[in-house]
PDB file of C-alpha atoms and ligand atoms in Angstrom:
ATOM      1  CA  MET N   1       8.072   5.331 -59.081  1.00  0.00           C
ATOM      2  CA  GLU N   2       6.624   7.336 -56.066  1.00  0.00           C
ATOM      3  CA  ASN N   3       5.238   5.242 -53.492  1.00  0.00           C
ATOM      4  CA  LYS N   4       1.383   5.985 -52.591  1.00  0.00           C
ATOM      5  CA  LEU N   5       1.753   4.842 -48.735  1.00  0.00           C
ATOM      6  CA  PHE N   6       4.229   7.280 -47.860  1.00  0.00           C
ATOM      7  CA  GLY N   7       3.575  10.932 -49.090  1.00  0.00           C
ATOM      8  CA  LYS N   8       4.927  12.994 -51.867  1.00  0.00           C
ATOM      9  CA  PRO N   9       8.866  13.632 -52.128  1.00  0.00           C
ATOM     10  CA  VAL N  10      10.286  16.778 -51.052  1.00  0.00           C
ATOM     11  CA  ILE N  11      13.798  15.620 -52.403  1.00  0.00           C
ATOM     12  CA  HIS N  12      13.616  12.940 -54.930  1.00  0.00           C
ATOM     13  CA  GLN N  13      15.656  10.068 -55.607  1.00  0.00           C
ATOM     14  CA  GLU N  14      17.433  11.431 -58.654  1.00  0.00           C
ATOM     15  CA  ALA N  15      18.160  14.851 -56.987  1.00  0.00           C
ATOM     16  CA  MET N  16      19.744  12.731 -54.028  1.00  0.00           C
ATOM     17  CA  ARG N  17      21.489  10.456 -56.456  1.00  0.00           C
ATOM     18  CA  LYS N  18      23.155  13.556 -58.494  1.00  0.00           C
ATOM     19  CA  ARG N  19      24.200  15.395 -55.678  1.00  0.00           C
ATOM     20  CA  ILE N  20      25.888  12.845 -53.877  1.00  0.00           C
ATOM     21  CA  LYS N  21      27.554  11.986 -56.521  1.00  0.00           C
ATOM     22  CA  ALA N  22      29.084  15.508 -56.939  1.00  0.00           C
ATOM     23  CA  LEU N  23      29.825  15.708 -53.227  1.00  0.00           C
ATOM     24  CA  GLY N  24      31.437  12.320 -53.582  1.00  0.00           C
ATOM     25  CA  ALA N  25      33.934  13.570 -56.246  1.00  0.00           C
ATOM     26  CA  THR N  26      34.551  16.826 -54.113  1.00  0.00           C
ATOM     27  CA  ILE N  27      35.253  14.589 -50.931  1.00  0.00           C
ATOM     28  CA  ALA N  28      37.782  12.363 -52.919  1.00  0.00           C
ATOM     29  CA  LYS N  29      39.589  15.205 -54.198  1.00  0.00           C
ATOM     30  CA  ASP N  30      40.007  16.921 -50.813  1.00  0.00           C
ATOM     31  CA  TYR N  31      40.958  13.435 -48.873  1.00  0.00           C
ATOM     32  CA  GLU N  32      43.286  12.428 -51.933  1.00  0.00           C
ATOM     33  CA  GLY N  33      46.250  10.539 -50.268  1.00  0.00           C
ATOM     34  CA  LYS N  34      44.776  10.855 -46.689  1.00  0.00           C
ATOM     35  CA  ASP N  35      43.981   8.036 -44.496  1.00  0.00           C
ATOM     36  CA  LEU N  36      40.252   8.732 -44.762  1.00  0.00           C
ATOM     37  CA  ILE N  37      37.737   6.821 -42.400  1.00  0.00           C
ATOM     38  CA  LEU N  38      34.177   7.470 -42.793  1.00  0.00           C
ATOM     39  CA  ILE N  39      32.171   7.292 -39.218  1.00  0.00           C
ATOM     40  CA  GLY N  40      28.270   6.924 -40.065  1.00  0.00           C
ATOM     41  CA  VAL N  41      25.937   8.111 -37.296  1.00  0.00           C
ATOM     42  CA  LEU N  42      23.209   4.919 -36.615  1.00  0.00           C
ATOM     43  CA  LYS N  43      20.467   4.808 -37.189  1.00  0.00           C
ATOM     44  CA  GLY N  44      19.434   7.964 -39.260  1.00  0.00           C
ATOM     45  CA  ALA N  45      22.683   8.229 -41.606  1.00  0.00           C
ATOM     46  CA  PHE N  46      22.670   4.391 -42.968  1.00  0.00           C
ATOM     47  CA  ALA N  47      21.171   4.603 -46.417  1.00  0.00           C
ATOM     48  CA  PHE N  48      23.042   8.441 -47.175  1.00  0.00           C
ATOM     49  CA  PHE N  49      26.039   6.771 -45.596  1.00  0.00           C
ATOM     50  CA  ALA N  50      26.006   3.546 -47.767  1.00  0.00           C
ATOM     51  CA  ASP N  51      25.334   5.677 -51.201  1.00  0.00           C
ATOM     52  CA  LEU N  52      27.989   8.514 -50.194  1.00  0.00           C
ATOM     53  CA  ALA N  53      30.441   5.761 -49.567  1.00  0.00           C
ATOM     54  CA  ARG N  54      30.217   4.154 -52.801  1.00  0.00           C
ATOM     55  CA  ALA N  55      30.326   7.562 -54.646  1.00  0.00           C
ATOM     56  CA  ILE N  56      33.892   8.462 -53.078  1.00  0.00           C
ATOM     57  CA  PRO N  57      36.331   6.817 -55.416  1.00  0.00           C
ATOM     58  CA  ILE N  58      39.489   6.655 -53.304  1.00  0.00           C
ATOM     59  CA  PRO N  59      40.591   3.996 -50.484  1.00  0.00           C
ATOM     60  CA  LEU N  60      38.608   4.596 -46.941  1.00  0.00           C
ATOM     61  CA  GLN N  61      37.546   2.629 -44.234  1.00  0.00           C
ATOM     62  CA  VAL N  62      34.296   2.805 -42.587  1.00  0.00           C
ATOM     63  CA  ASP N  63      32.969   2.595 -38.940  1.00  0.00           C
ATOM     64  CA  PHE N  64      29.857   3.177 -37.505  1.00  0.00           C
ATOM     65  CA  LEU N  65      28.210   4.358 -33.994  1.00  0.00           C
ATOM     66  CA  VAL N  66      24.968   4.582 -32.368  1.00  0.00           C
ATOM     67  CA  VAL N  67      23.792   7.768 -30.476  1.00  0.00           C
ATOM     68  CA  SER N  68      20.760   8.817 -28.578  1.00  0.00           C
ATOM     69  CA  ARG N  69      19.411  12.203 -27.609  1.00  0.00           C
ATOM     70  CA  LEU N  70      16.970  12.374 -24.485  1.00  0.00           C
ATOM     71  CA  ARG N  71      15.108  15.584 -25.101  1.00  0.00           C
ATOM     72  CA  ASP N  72      14.654  17.928 -22.229  1.00  0.00           C
ATOM     73  CA  LYS N  73      13.555  21.100 -22.909  1.00  0.00           C
ATOM     74  CA  ARG N  74      14.334  22.212 -19.182  1.00  0.00           C
ATOM     75  CA  ARG N  75      17.787  22.012 -19.922  1.00  0.00           C
ATOM     76  CA  LYS N  76      19.944  24.420 -21.408  1.00  0.00           C
ATOM     77  CA  ASP N  77      21.597  21.939 -23.580  1.00  0.00           C
ATOM     78  CA  GLY N  78      18.473  20.582 -25.064  1.00  0.00           C
ATOM     79  CA  GLY N  79      19.268  17.217 -23.038  1.00  0.00           C
ATOM     80  CA  THR N  80      22.015  14.350 -23.319  1.00  0.00           C
ATOM     81  CA  VAL N  81      22.989  13.167 -25.916  1.00  0.00           C
ATOM     82  CA  SER N  82      25.319   9.536 -25.375  1.00  0.00           C
ATOM     83  CA  ILE N  83      26.902   6.972 -27.294  1.00  0.00           C
ATOM     84  CA  THR N  84      24.955   3.545 -27.021  1.00  0.00           C
ATOM     85  CA  SER N  85      27.551   1.955 -29.466  1.00  0.00           C
ATOM     86  CA  ASP N  86      31.008   3.102 -29.758  1.00  0.00           C
ATOM     87  CA  LEU N  87      33.379   2.610 -32.648  1.00  0.00           C
ATOM     88  CA  SER N  88      35.294  -0.293 -33.127  1.00  0.00           C
ATOM     89  CA  THR N  89      38.340   0.844 -34.924  1.00  0.00           C
ATOM     90  CA  GLU N  90      40.944   3.354 -33.719  1.00  0.00           C
ATOM     91  CA  ILE N  91      41.160   6.642 -35.205  1.00  0.00           C
ATOM     92  CA  LYS N  92      44.168   8.310 -33.617  1.00  0.00           C
ATOM     93  CA  GLY N  93      46.218  10.058 -36.447  1.00  0.00           C
ATOM     94  CA  ARG N  94      43.442   9.498 -39.090  1.00  0.00           C
ATOM     95  CA  ASP N  95      41.501  11.724 -41.257  1.00  0.00           C
ATOM     96  CA  VAL N  96      37.829  11.670 -40.057  1.00  0.00           C
ATOM     97  CA  LEU N  97      34.743  12.317 -41.710  1.00  0.00           C
ATOM     98  CA  ILE N  98      30.981  11.998 -39.483  1.00  0.00           C
ATOM     99  CA  VAL N  99      28.289  10.926 -42.101  1.00  0.00           C
ATOM    100  CA  GLU N 100      24.969  12.288 -40.368  1.00  0.00           C
ATOM    101  CA  ASP N 101      21.484  12.278 -41.725  1.00  0.00           C
ATOM    102  CA  ILE N 102      20.637  15.949 -40.324  1.00  0.00           C
ATOM    103  CA  VAL N 103      21.716  18.537 -38.295  1.00  0.00           C
ATOM    104  CA  ASP N 104      19.123  20.514 -36.952  1.00  0.00           C
ATOM    105  CA  SER N 105      19.646  21.834 -33.289  1.00  0.00           C
ATOM    106  CA  GLY N 106      23.087  21.159 -33.546  1.00  0.00           C
ATOM    107  CA  TYR N 107      23.630  19.259 -29.862  1.00  0.00           C
ATOM    108  CA  THR N 108      24.220  16.211 -31.543  1.00  0.00           C
ATOM    109  CA  LEU N 109      27.442  16.862 -33.500  1.00  0.00           C
ATOM    110  CA  THR N 110      28.650  19.147 -31.365  1.00  0.00           C
ATOM    111  CA  PHE N 111      28.468  16.402 -28.911  1.00  0.00           C
ATOM    112  CA  LEU N 112      29.896  14.040 -31.187  1.00  0.00           C
ATOM    113  CA  LYS N 113      32.820  15.981 -32.168  1.00  0.00           C
ATOM    114  CA  LYS N 114      33.949  17.043 -28.629  1.00  0.00           C
ATOM    115  CA  GLU N 115      34.073  12.890 -27.817  1.00  0.00           C
ATOM    116  CA  LEU N 116      35.908  11.883 -31.171  1.00  0.00           C
ATOM    117  CA  LEU N 117      38.017  14.963 -30.285  1.00  0.00           C
ATOM    118  CA  LYS N 118      39.360  12.938 -27.510  1.00  0.00           C
ATOM    119  CA  LYS N 119      40.797  10.388 -29.393  1.00  0.00           C
ATOM    120  CA  ASN N 120      43.088  12.411 -31.244  1.00  0.00           C
ATOM    121  CA  PRO N 121      42.282  11.863 -34.960  1.00  0.00           C
ATOM    122  CA  ASN N 122      44.545  13.781 -37.465  1.00  0.00           C
ATOM    123  CA  SER N 123      41.621  15.639 -38.721  1.00  0.00           C
ATOM    124  CA  LEU N 124      38.086  15.704 -38.055  1.00  0.00           C
ATOM    125  CA  LYS N 125      34.986  16.894 -40.412  1.00  0.00           C
ATOM    126  CA  CYS N 126      31.369  16.614 -40.719  1.00  0.00           C
ATOM    127  CA  CYS N 127      29.233  15.865 -43.828  1.00  0.00           C
ATOM    128  CA  THR N 128      25.351  15.886 -43.458  1.00  0.00           C
ATOM    129  CA  LEU N 129      22.632  14.978 -45.950  1.00  0.00           C
ATOM    130  CA  LEU N 130      20.508  17.566 -44.505  1.00  0.00           C
ATOM    131  CA  ASN N 131      20.962  20.775 -42.731  1.00  0.00           C
ATOM    132  CA  LYS N 132      18.069  23.042 -40.997  1.00  0.00           C
ATOM    133  CA  PRO N 133      19.736  26.267 -40.458  1.00  0.00           C
ATOM    134  CA  GLU N 134      16.880  27.898 -38.641  1.00  0.00           C
ATOM    135  CA  ARG N 135      16.421  25.237 -36.037  1.00  0.00           C
ATOM    136  CA  ARG N 136      20.328  25.706 -34.485  1.00  0.00           C
ATOM    137  CA  LYS N 137      20.618  26.160 -31.085  1.00  0.00           C
ATOM    138  CA  ILE N 138      24.374  25.824 -30.772  1.00  0.00           C
ATOM    139  CA  GLN N 139      27.097  27.065 -33.282  1.00  0.00           C
ATOM    140  CA  VAL N 140      28.538  23.982 -35.137  1.00  0.00           C
ATOM    141  CA  THR N 141      30.753  23.428 -38.384  1.00  0.00           C
ATOM    142  CA  VAL N 142      29.299  21.271 -40.931  1.00  0.00           C
ATOM    143  CA  ASP N 143      32.047  21.095 -43.715  1.00  0.00           C
ATOM    144  CA  TYR N 144      29.728  19.322 -46.418  1.00  0.00           C
ATOM    145  CA  ILE N 145      26.124  19.710 -46.720  1.00  0.00           C
ATOM    146  CA  CYS N 146      23.760  18.012 -49.751  1.00  0.00           C
ATOM    147  CA  PHE N 147      20.543  19.907 -48.944  1.00  0.00           C
ATOM    148  CA  GLU N 148      19.670  22.971 -46.650  1.00  0.00           C
ATOM    149  CA  ILE N 149      15.842  22.189 -45.896  1.00  0.00           C
ATOM    150  CA  PRO N 150      13.670  24.847 -44.010  1.00  0.00           C
ATOM    151  CA  ASP N 151      12.219  24.046 -40.737  1.00  0.00           C
ATOM    152  CA  ARG N 152      10.015  21.096 -41.641  1.00  0.00           C
ATOM    153  CA  TYR N 153       9.960  17.611 -39.932  1.00  0.00           C
ATOM    154  CA  VAL N 154      11.125  15.188 -42.699  1.00  0.00           C
ATOM    155  CA  VAL N 155      11.464  11.288 -43.017  1.00  0.00           C
ATOM    156  CA  GLY N 156      12.670   8.498 -45.353  1.00  0.00           C
ATOM    157  CA  TYR N 157      15.867   7.718 -46.487  1.00  0.00           C
ATOM    158  CA  GLY N 158      17.082   6.822 -43.061  1.00  0.00           C
ATOM    159  CA  LEU N 159      15.474   9.365 -41.084  1.00  0.00           C
ATOM    160  CA  ASP N 160      12.685   8.150 -39.115  1.00  0.00           C
ATOM    161  CA  TYR N 161       9.652   9.386 -37.002  1.00  0.00           C
ATOM    162  CA  LYS N 162       8.746   7.131 -34.012  1.00  0.00           C
ATOM    163  CA  ASP N 163      11.714   4.671 -35.632  1.00  0.00           C
ATOM    164  CA  LYS N 164       9.150   4.385 -39.049  1.00  0.00           C
ATOM    165  CA  TYR N 165       9.581   5.499 -42.257  1.00  0.00           C
ATOM    166  CA  ARG N 166      13.478   4.819 -42.397  1.00  0.00           C
ATOM    167  CA  ASN N 167      12.958   2.846 -45.457  1.00  0.00           C
ATOM    168  CA  LEU N 168      10.951   5.493 -47.884  1.00  0.00           C
ATOM    169  CA  PRO N 169      13.396   5.713 -50.320  1.00  0.00           C
ATOM    170  CA  TYR N 170      13.074   9.639 -51.070  1.00  0.00           C
ATOM    171  CA  ILE N 171      12.827  12.426 -48.351  1.00  0.00           C
ATOM    172  CA  ALA N 172       9.022  13.444 -47.504  1.00  0.00           C
ATOM    173  CA  SER N 173       7.305  15.688 -45.213  1.00  0.00           C
ATOM    174  CA  LEU N 174       6.364  14.223 -42.273  1.00  0.00           C
ATOM    175  CA  GLU N 175       3.132  16.025 -42.641  1.00  0.00           C
ATOM    176  CA  ASN N 176       2.146  14.421 -45.870  1.00  0.00           C
ATOM    177  CA  VAL N 177       2.906  11.327 -44.711  1.00  0.00           C
ATOM    178  CA  VAL N 178       0.442  11.137 -41.742  1.00  0.00           C
ATOM    179  CA  ALA N 179      -2.043  13.228 -43.475  1.00  0.00           C
ATOM    180  CA  GLU N 180      -2.834  10.296 -45.789  1.00  0.00           C
TER     181      GLU N 180
HETATM  182  P1  IMP A 201      20.498  17.559 -33.495  1.00  0.00           P
HETATM  183  O1  IMP A 201      21.100  17.274 -31.771  1.00  0.00           O
HETATM  184  O2  IMP A 201      19.201  18.702 -32.997  1.00  0.00           O
HETATM  185  O3  IMP A 201      21.226  18.617 -34.069  1.00  0.00           O
HETATM  186  O4  IMP A 201      19.709  16.621 -33.865  1.00  0.00           O
HETATM  187  C1  IMP A 201      19.785  15.741 -34.655  1.00  0.00           C
HETATM  188  C2  IMP A 201      19.011  14.293 -34.660  1.00  0.00           C
HETATM  189  O5  IMP A 201      17.942  14.757 -34.714  1.00  0.00           O
HETATM  190  C3  IMP A 201      18.956  13.917 -36.228  1.00  0.00           C
HETATM  191  O6  IMP A 201      20.391  13.329 -36.392  1.00  0.00           O
HETATM  192  C4  IMP A 201      17.813  13.109 -36.172  1.00  0.00           C
HETATM  193  O7  IMP A 201      17.603  12.099 -35.524  1.00  0.00           O
HETATM  194  C5  IMP A 201      16.880  14.077 -35.318  1.00  0.00           C
HETATM  195  N1  IMP A 201      16.048  14.868 -36.323  1.00  0.00           N
HETATM  196  C6  IMP A 201      16.218  16.041 -36.271  1.00  0.00           C
HETATM  197  N2  IMP A 201      15.436  16.612 -36.930  1.00  0.00           N
HETATM  198  C7  IMP A 201      14.586  15.529 -37.705  1.00  0.00           C
HETATM  199  C8  IMP A 201      13.757  15.728 -39.027  1.00  0.00           C
HETATM  200  O8  IMP A 201      13.009  16.214 -39.504  1.00  0.00           O
HETATM  201  N3  IMP A 201      13.442  14.443 -39.260  1.00  0.00           N
HETATM  202  C9  IMP A 201      13.876  13.221 -38.562  1.00  0.00           C
HETATM  203  N4  IMP A 201      14.990  13.123 -37.564  1.00  0.00           N
HETATM  204  C10 IMP A 201      15.328  14.542 -37.229  1.00  0.00           C
HETATM  205 MG1   MG A 202      20.796  11.207 -36.382  1.00  0.00          MG
END
């Protein structure tokens, strides 16, 4: 059922469920016999993370970190990204899969990869719910993508605008949400 308070879905719950199930099976195949640890990037990835983890039918561990990005248009790198809460698990020698809500400019993911590589994992890949390739400012490899979307600000299913709308059970365009 659509939530009348929060605009129309641009990606429906059922479409996400199907896509995440398929992606979970792919990831399970790719990581069979490996020492997989999923790392959720909070806050945005919390909903996707919970559904993705349950769609991967092999043994794995989970951990989380919190990043914040201060945007500064005057800086060439678009601002500074920092880890405000770090992992509680050792990842050295392990097969790490970063779980992101959305890759936009690419600065956050580039920073995260650089930081996590310092901890010497056996492998490091990234999975994102949404990808906005038109917005990319820095080239970064994204290994698993659920949905590609155009250059439009979206909320819901973990994604926020001013820290709200994360509890929407689907992805909606911000224009639809604030217009209502
Ligand atoms: P990047 O460093 O520009 O790739 O930014 C990635 C982060 O910006 C994401 O993890 C989100 O928190 C935020 N972000 C980018 N685009 C959107 C959007 O359309 N809706 C909500 N958050 C977004
Ligand atoms: Mg994020």
